[in-house]
Each structure stands twice: as C-alpha cells, then as structure tokens.
C-alpha cells in the first residue's frame, strides 16, 4: 500500500511529465554535448567570417561574426 507521500509524488510526476528522461543525468550530459558541438561549429563559422572581407566592409563582417557568436547556447 502506498503512503500519502508516495501518492502525492506520483501525482506530481504525472503533472510534470516524464521525469525518467527529462530529469536524468544522462539527458543532461547529452544536452551539454549537443550544445557544445553546436557552439564549436558556430565559433568555427565566426572565425571564417572574421577572415573574410570580400565586397563587404570590415565593420559589416565583424558585425555578422558577432551576430553568429551570439547564437551560441
């Protein structure tokens, strides 16, 4: 038989969704790795933009590179 505390916890978990995946350490680590890989790609793109001047002015290129860097999570 469940204690009232157990029933309250079960009710709370039903209201908040699947804790098994969202609250797990594995999920947190996977989320960190995905964001880290994304941030590395964004930084690589920003570095390439910094080197590119082309037909645009240097200020424009730096502004676009700053915009891209702000896309990091």
mmCIF file of C-alpha atoms in Angstrom:
data_model
loop_
_atom_site.group_PDB
_atom_site.id
_atom_site.type_symbol
_atom_site.label_atom_id
_atom_site.label_comp_id
_atom_site.label_asym_id
_atom_site.label_seq_id
_atom_site.Cartn_x
_atom_site.Cartn_y
_atom_site.Cartn_z
ATOM 1 C CA UNK A 1 0.000 0.000 0.000
ATOM 2 C CA UNK A 2 1.251 3.450 -0.895
ATOM 3 C CA UNK A 3 1.825 6.144 1.647
ATOM 4 C CA UNK A 4 0.147 9.534 1.085
ATOM 5 C CA UNK A 5 3.578 10.988 0.345
ATOM 6 C CA UNK A 6 4.145 8.397 -2.407
ATOM 7 C CA UNK A 7 0.757 9.141 -3.925
ATOM 8 C CA UNK A 8 1.484 12.881 -3.876
ATOM 9 C CA UNK A 9 4.824 12.294 -5.580
ATOM 10 C CA UNK A 10 3.212 10.117 -8.263
ATOM 11 C CA UNK A 11 0.569 12.771 -8.888
ATOM 12 C CA UNK A 12 3.230 15.464 -9.185
ATOM 13 C CA UNK A 13 5.268 13.363 -11.615
ATOM 14 C CA UNK A 14 2.179 12.798 -13.792
ATOM 15 C CA UNK A 15 1.521 16.546 -13.895
ATOM 16 C CA UNK A 16 5.087 17.415 -14.829
ATOM 17 C CA UNK A 17 5.592 14.749 -17.470
ATOM 18 C CA UNK A 18 8.155 12.007 -17.889
ATOM 19 C CA UNK A 19 10.840 12.539 -15.289
ATOM 20 C CA UNK A 20 12.652 9.434 -16.458
ATOM 21 C CA UNK A 21 14.175 11.199 -19.451
ATOM 22 C CA UNK A 22 13.952 14.912 -18.704
ATOM 23 C CA UNK A 23 15.437 14.773 -15.229
ATOM 24 C CA UNK A 24 18.083 12.149 -15.810
ATOM 25 C CA UNK A 25 21.784 12.868 -15.659
ATOM 26 C CA UNK A 26 22.245 11.088 -18.988
ATOM 27 C CA UNK A 27 19.821 13.513 -20.629
ATOM 28 C CA UNK A 28 21.673 16.481 -19.118
ATOM 29 C CA UNK A 29 25.008 15.175 -20.407
ATOM 30 C CA UNK A 30 23.615 14.570 -23.898
ATOM 31 C CA UNK A 31 22.129 18.076 -23.935
ATOM 32 C CA UNK A 32 25.510 19.536 -22.891
ATOM 33 C CA UNK A 33 27.369 17.577 -25.587
ATOM 34 C CA UNK A 34 24.911 18.666 -28.289
ATOM 35 C CA UNK A 35 25.203 22.311 -27.244
ATOM 36 C CA UNK A 36 28.979 22.059 -27.025
ATOM 37 C CA UNK A 37 29.242 20.625 -30.551
ATOM 38 C CA UNK A 38 26.848 23.308 -31.835
ATOM 39 C CA UNK A 39 28.880 26.056 -30.171
ATOM 40 C CA UNK A 40 32.112 24.718 -31.701
ATOM 41 C CA UNK A 41 30.592 24.832 -35.197
ATOM 42 C CA UNK A 42 29.257 28.353 -34.618
ATOM 43 C CA UNK A 43 32.673 29.530 -33.434
ATOM 44 C CA UNK A 44 34.321 27.971 -36.490
ATOM 45 C CA UNK A 45 31.892 29.816 -38.780
ATOM 46 C CA UNK A 46 32.508 33.085 -36.909
ATOM 47 C CA UNK A 47 36.301 32.673 -37.270
ATOM 48 C CA UNK A 48 35.927 32.146 -41.017
ATOM 49 C CA UNK A 49 33.729 35.230 -41.235
ATOM 50 C CA UNK A 50 36.384 37.254 -39.383
ATOM 51 C CA UNK A 51 38.881 36.347 -42.101
ATOM 52 C CA UNK A 52 36.504 37.219 -44.920
ATOM 53 C CA UNK A 53 36.311 40.792 -46.144
ATOM 54 C CA UNK A 54 35.249 40.402 -49.756
ATOM 55 C CA UNK A 55 32.970 43.094 -51.142
ATOM 56 C CA UNK A 56 31.721 43.982 -47.675
ATOM 57 C CA UNK A 57 33.400 46.373 -45.293
ATOM 58 C CA UNK A 58 35.329 45.129 -42.291
ATOM 59 C CA UNK A 59 32.713 46.542 -39.892
ATOM 60 C CA UNK A 60 29.941 44.616 -41.633
ATOM 61 C CA UNK A 61 31.873 41.354 -41.484
ATOM 62 C CA UNK A 62 32.671 41.852 -37.799
ATOM 63 C CA UNK A 63 29.022 42.611 -37.075
ATOM 64 C CA UNK A 64 27.905 39.419 -38.809
ATOM 65 C CA UNK A 65 30.561 37.403 -36.929
ATOM 66 C CA UNK A 66 29.349 38.891 -33.627
ATOM 67 C CA UNK A 67 25.759 38.011 -34.570
ATOM 68 C CA UNK A 68 26.796 34.426 -35.304
ATOM 69 C CA UNK A 69 28.679 34.170 -31.981
ATOM 70 C CA UNK A 70 25.560 35.320 -30.149
ATOM 71 C CA UNK A 71 23.770 32.237 -31.489
ATOM 72 C CA UNK A 72 25.686 30.043 -29.030
ATOM 73 C CA UNK A 73 23.750 28.364 -26.238
#
